[in-house]
Coordinates of C-alpha atoms and ligand atoms in Angstrom, one line a residue:
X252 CA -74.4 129.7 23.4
X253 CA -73.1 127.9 20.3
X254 CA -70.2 130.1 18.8
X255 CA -70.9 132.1 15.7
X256 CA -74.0 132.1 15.6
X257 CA -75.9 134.1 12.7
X258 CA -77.7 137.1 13.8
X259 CA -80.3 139.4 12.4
X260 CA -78.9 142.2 11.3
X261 CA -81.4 145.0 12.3
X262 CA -84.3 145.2 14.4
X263 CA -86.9 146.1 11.2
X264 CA -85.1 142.6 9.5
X265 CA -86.2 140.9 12.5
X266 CA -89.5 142.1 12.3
X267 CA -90.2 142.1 9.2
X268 CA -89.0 138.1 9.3
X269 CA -91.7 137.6 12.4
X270 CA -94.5 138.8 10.2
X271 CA -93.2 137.0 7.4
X272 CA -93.3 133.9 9.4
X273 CA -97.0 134.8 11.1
X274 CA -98.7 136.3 7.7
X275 CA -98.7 133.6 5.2
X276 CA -101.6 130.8 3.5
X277 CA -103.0 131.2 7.4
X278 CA -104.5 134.5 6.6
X279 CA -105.0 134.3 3.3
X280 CA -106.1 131.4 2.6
X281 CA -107.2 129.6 5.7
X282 CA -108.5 132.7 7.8
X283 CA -110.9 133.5 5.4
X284 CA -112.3 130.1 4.2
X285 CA -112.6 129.7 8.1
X286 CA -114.7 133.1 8.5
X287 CA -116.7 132.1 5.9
X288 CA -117.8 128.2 7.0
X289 CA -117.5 129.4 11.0
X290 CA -120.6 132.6 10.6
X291 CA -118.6 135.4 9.5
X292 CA -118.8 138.3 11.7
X293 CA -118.6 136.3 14.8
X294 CA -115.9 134.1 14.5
X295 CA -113.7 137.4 13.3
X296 CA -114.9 139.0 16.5
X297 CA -113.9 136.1 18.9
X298 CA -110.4 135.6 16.6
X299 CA -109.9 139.2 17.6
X300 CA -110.5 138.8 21.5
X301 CA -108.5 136.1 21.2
X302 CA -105.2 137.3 19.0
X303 CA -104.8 140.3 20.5
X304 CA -104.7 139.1 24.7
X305 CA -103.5 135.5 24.0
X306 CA -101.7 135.2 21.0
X307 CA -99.5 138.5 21.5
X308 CA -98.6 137.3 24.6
X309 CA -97.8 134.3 23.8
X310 CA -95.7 135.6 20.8
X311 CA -94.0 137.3 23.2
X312 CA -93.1 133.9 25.4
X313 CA -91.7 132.3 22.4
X314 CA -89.3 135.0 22.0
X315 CA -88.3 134.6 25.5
X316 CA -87.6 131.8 25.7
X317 CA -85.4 131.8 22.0
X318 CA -83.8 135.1 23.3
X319 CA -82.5 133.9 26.5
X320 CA -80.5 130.9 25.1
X321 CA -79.4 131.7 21.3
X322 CA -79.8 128.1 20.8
X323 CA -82.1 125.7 18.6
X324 CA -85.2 124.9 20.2
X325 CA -84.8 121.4 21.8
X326 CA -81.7 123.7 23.9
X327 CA -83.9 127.1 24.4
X328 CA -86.7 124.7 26.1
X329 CA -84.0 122.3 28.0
X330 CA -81.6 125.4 29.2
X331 CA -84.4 126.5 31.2
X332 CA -85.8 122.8 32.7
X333 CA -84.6 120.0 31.1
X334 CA -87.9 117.8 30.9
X335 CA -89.2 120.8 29.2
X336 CA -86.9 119.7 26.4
X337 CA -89.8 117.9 25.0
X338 CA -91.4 120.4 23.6
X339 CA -88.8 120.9 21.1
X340 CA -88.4 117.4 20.0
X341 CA -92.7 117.5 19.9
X342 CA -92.7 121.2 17.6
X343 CA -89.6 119.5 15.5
X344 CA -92.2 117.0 14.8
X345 CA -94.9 119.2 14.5
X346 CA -93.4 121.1 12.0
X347 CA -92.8 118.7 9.7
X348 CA -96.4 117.4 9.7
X349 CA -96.9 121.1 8.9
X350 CA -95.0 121.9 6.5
X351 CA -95.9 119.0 4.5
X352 CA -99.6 119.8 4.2
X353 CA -98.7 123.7 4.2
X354 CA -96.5 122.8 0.6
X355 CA -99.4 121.0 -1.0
X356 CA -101.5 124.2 -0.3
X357 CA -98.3 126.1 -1.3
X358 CA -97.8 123.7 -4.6
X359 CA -101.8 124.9 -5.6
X360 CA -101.0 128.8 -5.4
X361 CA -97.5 128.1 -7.7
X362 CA -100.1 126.1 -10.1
X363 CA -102.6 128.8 -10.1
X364 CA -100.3 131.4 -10.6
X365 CA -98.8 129.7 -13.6
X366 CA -102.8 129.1 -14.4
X367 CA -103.4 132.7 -14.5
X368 CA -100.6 133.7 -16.4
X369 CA -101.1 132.3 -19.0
X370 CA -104.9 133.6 -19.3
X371 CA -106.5 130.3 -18.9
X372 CA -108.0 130.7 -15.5
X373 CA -109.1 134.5 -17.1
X374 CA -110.8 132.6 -19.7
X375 CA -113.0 129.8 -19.0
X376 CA -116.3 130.5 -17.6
X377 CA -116.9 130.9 -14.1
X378 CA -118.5 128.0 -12.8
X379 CA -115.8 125.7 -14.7
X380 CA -112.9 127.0 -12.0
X381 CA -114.3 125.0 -9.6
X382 CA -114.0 122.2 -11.9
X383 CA -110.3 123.3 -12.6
X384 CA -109.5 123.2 -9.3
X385 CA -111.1 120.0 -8.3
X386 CA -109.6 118.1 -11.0
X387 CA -106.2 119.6 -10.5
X388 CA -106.1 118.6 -6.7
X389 CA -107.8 115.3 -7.0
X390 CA -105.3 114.2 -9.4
X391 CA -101.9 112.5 -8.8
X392 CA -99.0 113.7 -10.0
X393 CA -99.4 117.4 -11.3
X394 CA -100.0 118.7 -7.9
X395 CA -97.2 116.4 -6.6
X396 CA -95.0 118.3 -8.8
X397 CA -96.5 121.7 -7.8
X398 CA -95.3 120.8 -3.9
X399 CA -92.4 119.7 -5.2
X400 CA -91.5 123.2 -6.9
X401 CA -92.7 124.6 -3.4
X402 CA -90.2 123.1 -1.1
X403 CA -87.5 123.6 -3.9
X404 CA -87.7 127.3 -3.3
X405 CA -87.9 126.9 0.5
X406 CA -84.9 124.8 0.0
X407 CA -83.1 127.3 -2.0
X408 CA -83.9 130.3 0.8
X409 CA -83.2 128.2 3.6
X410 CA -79.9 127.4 2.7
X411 CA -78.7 130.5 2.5
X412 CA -79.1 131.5 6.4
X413 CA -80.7 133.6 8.2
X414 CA -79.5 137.2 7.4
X415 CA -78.8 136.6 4.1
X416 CA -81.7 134.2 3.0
X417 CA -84.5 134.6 5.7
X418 CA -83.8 138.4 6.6
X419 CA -83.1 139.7 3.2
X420 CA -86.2 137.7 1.3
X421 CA -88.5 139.2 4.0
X422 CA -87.7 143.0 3.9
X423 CA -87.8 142.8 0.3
X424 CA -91.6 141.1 0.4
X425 CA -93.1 142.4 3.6
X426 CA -93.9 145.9 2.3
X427 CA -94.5 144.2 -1.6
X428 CA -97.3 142.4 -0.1
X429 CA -99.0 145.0 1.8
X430 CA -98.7 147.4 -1.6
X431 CA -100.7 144.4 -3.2
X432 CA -103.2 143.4 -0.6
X433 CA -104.1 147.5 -0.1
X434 CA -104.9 147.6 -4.3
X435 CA -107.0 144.8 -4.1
X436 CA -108.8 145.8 -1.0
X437 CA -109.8 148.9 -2.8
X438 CA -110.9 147.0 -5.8
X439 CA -113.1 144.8 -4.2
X440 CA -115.1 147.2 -1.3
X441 CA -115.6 149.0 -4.5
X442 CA -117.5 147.0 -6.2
X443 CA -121.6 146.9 -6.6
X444 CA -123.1 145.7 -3.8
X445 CA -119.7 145.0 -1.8
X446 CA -121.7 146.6 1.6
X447 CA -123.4 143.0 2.2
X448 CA -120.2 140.9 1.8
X449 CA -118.4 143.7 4.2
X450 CA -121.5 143.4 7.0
X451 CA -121.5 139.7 6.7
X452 CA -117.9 139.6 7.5
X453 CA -117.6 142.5 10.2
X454 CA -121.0 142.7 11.8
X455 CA -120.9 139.9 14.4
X456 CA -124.4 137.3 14.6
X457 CA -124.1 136.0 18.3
X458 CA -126.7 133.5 17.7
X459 CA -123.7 131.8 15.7
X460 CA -120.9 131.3 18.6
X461 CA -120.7 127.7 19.6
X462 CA -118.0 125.7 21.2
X463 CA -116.7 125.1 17.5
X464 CA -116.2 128.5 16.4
X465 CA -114.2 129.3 19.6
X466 CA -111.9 125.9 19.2
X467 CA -111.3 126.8 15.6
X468 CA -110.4 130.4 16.3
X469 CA -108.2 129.4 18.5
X470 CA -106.4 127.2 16.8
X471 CA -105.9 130.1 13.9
X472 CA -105.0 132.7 16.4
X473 CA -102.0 129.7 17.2
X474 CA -101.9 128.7 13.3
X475 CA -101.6 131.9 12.2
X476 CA -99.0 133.9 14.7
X477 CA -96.3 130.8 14.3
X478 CA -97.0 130.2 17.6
X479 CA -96.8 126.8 19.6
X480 CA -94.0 125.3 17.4
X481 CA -90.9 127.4 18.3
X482 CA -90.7 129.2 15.1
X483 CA -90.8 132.3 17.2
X484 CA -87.9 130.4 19.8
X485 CA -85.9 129.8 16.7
X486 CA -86.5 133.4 15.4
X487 CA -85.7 135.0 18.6
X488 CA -83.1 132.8 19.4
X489 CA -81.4 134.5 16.4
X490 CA -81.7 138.0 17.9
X491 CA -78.7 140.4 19.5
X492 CA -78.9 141.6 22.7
X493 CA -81.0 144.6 23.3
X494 CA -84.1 144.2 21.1
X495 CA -87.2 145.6 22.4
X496 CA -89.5 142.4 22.8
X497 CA -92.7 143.8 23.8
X498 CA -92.7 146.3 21.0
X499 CA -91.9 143.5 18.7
X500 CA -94.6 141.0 19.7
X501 CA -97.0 143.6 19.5
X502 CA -96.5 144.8 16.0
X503 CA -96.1 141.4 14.4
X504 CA -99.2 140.3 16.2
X505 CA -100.8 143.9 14.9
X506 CA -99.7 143.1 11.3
X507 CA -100.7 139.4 11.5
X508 CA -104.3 140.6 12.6
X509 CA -104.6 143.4 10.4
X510 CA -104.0 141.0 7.0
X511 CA -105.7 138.7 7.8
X512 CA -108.7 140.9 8.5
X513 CA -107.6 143.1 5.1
X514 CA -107.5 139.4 3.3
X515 CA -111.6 138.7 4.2
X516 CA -111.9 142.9 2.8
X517 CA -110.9 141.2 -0.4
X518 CA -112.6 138.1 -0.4
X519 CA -116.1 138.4 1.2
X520 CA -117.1 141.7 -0.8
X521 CA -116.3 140.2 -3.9
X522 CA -118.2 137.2 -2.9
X523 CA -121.5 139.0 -2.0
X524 CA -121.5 141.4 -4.9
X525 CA -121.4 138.3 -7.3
X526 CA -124.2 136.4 -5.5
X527 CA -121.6 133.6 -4.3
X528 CA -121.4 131.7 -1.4
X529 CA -119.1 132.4 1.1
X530 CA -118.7 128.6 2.9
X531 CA -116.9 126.8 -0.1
X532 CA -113.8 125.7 2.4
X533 CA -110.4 125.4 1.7
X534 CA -111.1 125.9 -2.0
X535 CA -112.4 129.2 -1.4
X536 CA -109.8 131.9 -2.9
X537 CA -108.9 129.1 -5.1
X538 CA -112.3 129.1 -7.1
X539 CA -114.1 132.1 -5.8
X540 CA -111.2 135.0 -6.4
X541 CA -110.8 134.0 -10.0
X542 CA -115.0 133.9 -10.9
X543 CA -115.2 137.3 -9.4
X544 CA -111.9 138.8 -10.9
X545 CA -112.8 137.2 -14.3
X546 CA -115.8 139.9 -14.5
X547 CA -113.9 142.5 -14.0
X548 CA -112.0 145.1 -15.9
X549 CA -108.3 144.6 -15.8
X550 CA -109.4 140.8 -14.3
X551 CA -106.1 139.2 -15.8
X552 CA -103.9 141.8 -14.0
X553 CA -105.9 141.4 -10.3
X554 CA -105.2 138.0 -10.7
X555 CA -101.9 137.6 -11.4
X556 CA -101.4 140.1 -8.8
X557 CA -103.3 137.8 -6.0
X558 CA -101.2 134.6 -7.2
X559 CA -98.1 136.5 -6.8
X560 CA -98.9 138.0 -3.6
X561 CA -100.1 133.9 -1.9
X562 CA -97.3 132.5 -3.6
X563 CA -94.9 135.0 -1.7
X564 CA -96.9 134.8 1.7
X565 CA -97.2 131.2 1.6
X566 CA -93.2 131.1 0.9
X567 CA -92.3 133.5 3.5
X568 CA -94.3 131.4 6.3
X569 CA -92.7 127.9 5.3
X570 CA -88.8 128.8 5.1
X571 CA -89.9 129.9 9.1
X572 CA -91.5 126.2 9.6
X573 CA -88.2 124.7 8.1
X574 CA -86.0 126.7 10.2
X575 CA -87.0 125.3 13.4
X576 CA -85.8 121.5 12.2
X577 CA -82.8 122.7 10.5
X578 CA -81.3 125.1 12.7
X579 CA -81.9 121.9 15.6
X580 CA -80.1 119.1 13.1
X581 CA -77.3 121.9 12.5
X582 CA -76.4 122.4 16.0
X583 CA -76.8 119.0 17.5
X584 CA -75.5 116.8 14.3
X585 CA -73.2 119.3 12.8
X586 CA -74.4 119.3 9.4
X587 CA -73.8 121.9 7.2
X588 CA -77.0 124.0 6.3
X589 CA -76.9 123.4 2.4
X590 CA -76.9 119.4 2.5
X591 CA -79.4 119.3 6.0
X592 CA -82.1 121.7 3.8
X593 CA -81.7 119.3 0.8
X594 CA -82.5 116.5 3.2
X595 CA -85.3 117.7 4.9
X596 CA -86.7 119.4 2.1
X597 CA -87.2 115.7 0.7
X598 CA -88.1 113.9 3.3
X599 CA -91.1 116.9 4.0
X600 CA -92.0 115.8 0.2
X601 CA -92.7 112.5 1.2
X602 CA -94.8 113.0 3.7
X603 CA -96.5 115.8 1.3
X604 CA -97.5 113.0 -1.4
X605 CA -100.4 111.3 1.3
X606 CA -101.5 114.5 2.2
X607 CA -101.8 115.6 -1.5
X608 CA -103.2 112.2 -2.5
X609 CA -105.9 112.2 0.2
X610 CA -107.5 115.3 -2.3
X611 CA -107.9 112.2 -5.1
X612 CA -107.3 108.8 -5.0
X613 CA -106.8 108.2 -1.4
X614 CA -110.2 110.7 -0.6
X615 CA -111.8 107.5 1.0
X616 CA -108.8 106.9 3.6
X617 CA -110.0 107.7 6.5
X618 CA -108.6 108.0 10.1
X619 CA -110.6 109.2 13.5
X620 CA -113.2 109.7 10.5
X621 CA -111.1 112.5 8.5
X622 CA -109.4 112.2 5.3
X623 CA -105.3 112.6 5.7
X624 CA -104.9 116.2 4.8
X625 CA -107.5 117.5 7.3
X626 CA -106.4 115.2 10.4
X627 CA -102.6 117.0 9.7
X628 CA -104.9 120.5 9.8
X629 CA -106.5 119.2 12.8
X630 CA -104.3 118.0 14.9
X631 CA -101.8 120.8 14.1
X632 CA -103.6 123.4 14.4
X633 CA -105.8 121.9 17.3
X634 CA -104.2 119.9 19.2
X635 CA -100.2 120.1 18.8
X636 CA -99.7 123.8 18.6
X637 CA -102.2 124.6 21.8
X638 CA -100.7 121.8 23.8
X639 CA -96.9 123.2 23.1
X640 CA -97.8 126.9 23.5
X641 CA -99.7 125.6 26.8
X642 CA -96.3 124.1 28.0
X643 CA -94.3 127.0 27.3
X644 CA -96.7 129.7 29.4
X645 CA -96.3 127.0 32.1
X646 CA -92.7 126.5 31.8
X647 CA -92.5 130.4 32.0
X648 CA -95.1 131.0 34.6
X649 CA -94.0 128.3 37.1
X650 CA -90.6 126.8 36.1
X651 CA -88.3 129.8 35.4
X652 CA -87.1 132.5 37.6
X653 CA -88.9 135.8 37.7
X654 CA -86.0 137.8 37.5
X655 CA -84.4 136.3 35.1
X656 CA -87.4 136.5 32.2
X657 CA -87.7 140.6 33.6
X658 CA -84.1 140.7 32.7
X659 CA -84.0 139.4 29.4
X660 CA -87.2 141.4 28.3
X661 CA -86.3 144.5 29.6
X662 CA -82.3 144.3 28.7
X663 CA -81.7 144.3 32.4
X664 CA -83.1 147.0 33.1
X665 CA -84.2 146.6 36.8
X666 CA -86.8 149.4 37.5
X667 CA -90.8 148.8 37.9
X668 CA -92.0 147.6 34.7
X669 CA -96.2 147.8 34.7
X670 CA -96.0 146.1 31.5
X671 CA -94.1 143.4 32.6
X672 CA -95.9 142.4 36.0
X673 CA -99.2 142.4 33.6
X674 CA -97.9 140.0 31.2
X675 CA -96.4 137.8 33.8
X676 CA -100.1 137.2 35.6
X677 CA -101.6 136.7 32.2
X678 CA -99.6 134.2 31.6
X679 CA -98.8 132.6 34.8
X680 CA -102.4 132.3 35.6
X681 CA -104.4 133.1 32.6
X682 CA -103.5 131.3 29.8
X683 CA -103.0 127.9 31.0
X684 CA -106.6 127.5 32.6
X685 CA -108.1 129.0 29.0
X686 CA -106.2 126.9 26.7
X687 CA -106.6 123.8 28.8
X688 CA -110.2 124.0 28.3
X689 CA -110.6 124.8 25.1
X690 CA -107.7 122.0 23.8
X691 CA -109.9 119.4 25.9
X692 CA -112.8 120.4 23.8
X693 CA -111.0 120.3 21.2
X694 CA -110.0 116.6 21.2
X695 CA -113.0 115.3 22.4
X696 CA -112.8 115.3 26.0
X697 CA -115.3 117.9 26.9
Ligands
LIG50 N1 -98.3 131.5 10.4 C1 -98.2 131.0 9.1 C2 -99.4 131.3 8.3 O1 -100.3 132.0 8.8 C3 -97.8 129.5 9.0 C4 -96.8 129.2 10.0 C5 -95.5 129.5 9.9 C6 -97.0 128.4 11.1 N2 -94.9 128.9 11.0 C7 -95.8 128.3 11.8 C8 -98.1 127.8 11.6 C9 -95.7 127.7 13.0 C10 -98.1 127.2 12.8 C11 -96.9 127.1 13.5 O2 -99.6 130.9 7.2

């Protein structure tokens, strides 16, 4: 264990940081945009299976494994079984490629939010939003600066630490962003008509499952927990002694689910009751939120309110992404925090201006057929993060000692533990078969 490590302070600050890391642009932004290309009701319906067997237990791996070592990931994995230390080097990688697609998307809400201060997005008449939001992306530099303004805030909360940057920003936003999701919900089931968007979303159509809808709800039950590139190692690595881990994997995963499914409350009714469509993609709350909240009473104040709220979400999940590299080059290269979060915060940026670019003058570059920034989606989402979180239920399952993972999730305490022996099978024999097949599909293989 390194000496003086930072810890979380409480038990709700480590929560509340979990969430913040799971809820973020993944359920408001991607979740729904996904619903709404992947048949609605259906894909929400297998997203649920999924998220609440897999992904909490997963979760709760991931903070096993962090837990038991108090270290930075490439450690956590290695202290168990050294080869396994790969996993680490692959999520330190992983993240980056993340995080530099997630700031371009997190650049866009900073822009819009700006944009609906100042009234103009209130203004203009619907159907020019999409041109707003087209021309703004497919441009060079003003969305380069956007990002830019993105990762300079990361930079700033990252360097402050854990308790006092991570812990403290997240108590503080958690509960704001549930106050502001809740109002808008209620604004928009409210509105004429709102039933249709509300059974489109909810009410599955099983005609619709394919192979496609289960790979891409998987990859946003992984995308959207944190899971499968250690950010729940790190964060659990950064825990005291006798947290209850169960309790806390199943309330983030419980949160995670229920915002996401309280983010598609506030898109899809909206949607239906102004006769839009609900598969415009990733441009979805982008264009679509500001038509429908233009018509309505108190429009500018809804808006500003949404902007706020994915500006915050969107922060809250990144500084998470970030840890997991920094806390690694601060233990193994002994830099201090401030000047490794300057670093990395600039070398993400340059991986951010491609991705950015691919939305405009690099559209045509394409590689296995997809422009940049979707091939970083993809093979994050669908390939990297499933293949990691696959290693880590084996590495628990089949290369650590029972005993040992029943002690640190029960605090050592050694009597029967139902709970425990469940999990264990799930993910000892379980999980591994499920997401192998699915991530096969998912790159091509079957
Ligand atoms: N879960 C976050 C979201 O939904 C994004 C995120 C943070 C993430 N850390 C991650 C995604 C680790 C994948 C892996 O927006």
């Amino acid at each position: 264990m390194v000496k003086n490590r930072e810890q979380f302070r409480s038990t709700l600050g480590f929560i509340f940081a979990s969430s913040g890391s799971a809820i973020g642009l993944g359920n408001i932004w991607r979740f729904p945009y996904l619903a709404g290309t992947n048949g609605g009701g259906a894909f929400v319906l297998i997203y649920a299976i999924l998220m609440l067997t897999i992904g909490a237990s997963l979760l709760l791996v991931e903070f096993v494994i962090g837990k038991n070592s108090h270290a930075n990931t490439v450690k956590s994995y290695g202290n168990i079984n050294k080869r396994f230390r790969y996993i680490g080097y692959l999520n330190i990688f992983t993240s980056f490629i993340i995080l530099s697609f997630y700031s371009v998307v997190g650049g866009w809400t900073i822009y819009f939010l700006f944009k609906s201060i100042t009234g103009v997005l209130i203004s203009i008449p619907g159907d020019e939003i999409t041109t707003v939001f087209q021309s703004f992306t497919a441009s060079s530099l003003s969305p380069l600066i956007y990002t830019f303004i993105f990762l300079a805030l990361n930079i700033y909360i990252v360097a402050k630490g854990i308790a006092l940057g991570i812990e403290k920003y997240n108590e503080f936003l958690m509960p704001l962003l549930f106050l502001i999701i809740l109002i808008l919900l209620v604004r928009s089931i409210t509105l004429p008509g709102a039933i249709d968007g509300i059974i489109w979303y909810l009410k599955p159509d099983f005609s619709k499952i394919s192979s496609g809808i289960i790979v891409a709800a998987f990859g946003q039950v992984f995308f959207s927990l944190s899971v499968g590139l250690s950010t729940m190692v790190v964060y659990g690595s950064y825990l005291s002694r006798n947290e209850n881990l169960p309790r806390a994997s199943a309330l983030v995963a419980l949160f995670d689910f229920l915002i996401s499914v309280m983010a598609g409350l506030v898109i899809f009714p909206a949607v239906f009751s102004f006769a839009m469509k609900p598969s415009e993609g990733p441009g979805l709350v982008f264009i679509t939120l500001p038509q429908v909240f233009s018509m309505l009473p108190f429009g500018y104040f809804f808006l500003v309110l949404f902007f706020i709220l994915l500006v915050l979400a969107a922060l809250s999940s990144s500084i998470s992404m970030m840890e997991v590299a920094i806390t690694y080059f601060i233990e193994t290269y002994n830099i201090r925090r401030v000047k490794i979060s300057i670093i990395y915060g600039f070398i993400v940026f340059l991986l951010a201006i491609p991705a950015s670019l691919s939305f405009g003058i690099l559209n045509g570059w394409k590689i296995f057929g997809m422009q940049l920034f979707d091939l970083f989606d993809y093979f994050s989402a669908n390939v990297s993060l499933p293949f990691s979180a696959l290693a880590c239920a084996i590495l628990v399952g089949w290369f650590w000692n029972k005993e040992k993972i029943k002690a640190v999730i029960t605090n050592g305490n050694k009597n029967n533990n139902h709970f425990f022996t469940y999990w264990f099978l799930i993910v000892k024999y379980l999980i591994p078969p499920i997401i192998t097949v699915i991530w096969l599909n998912a790159i091509g293989i079957i």
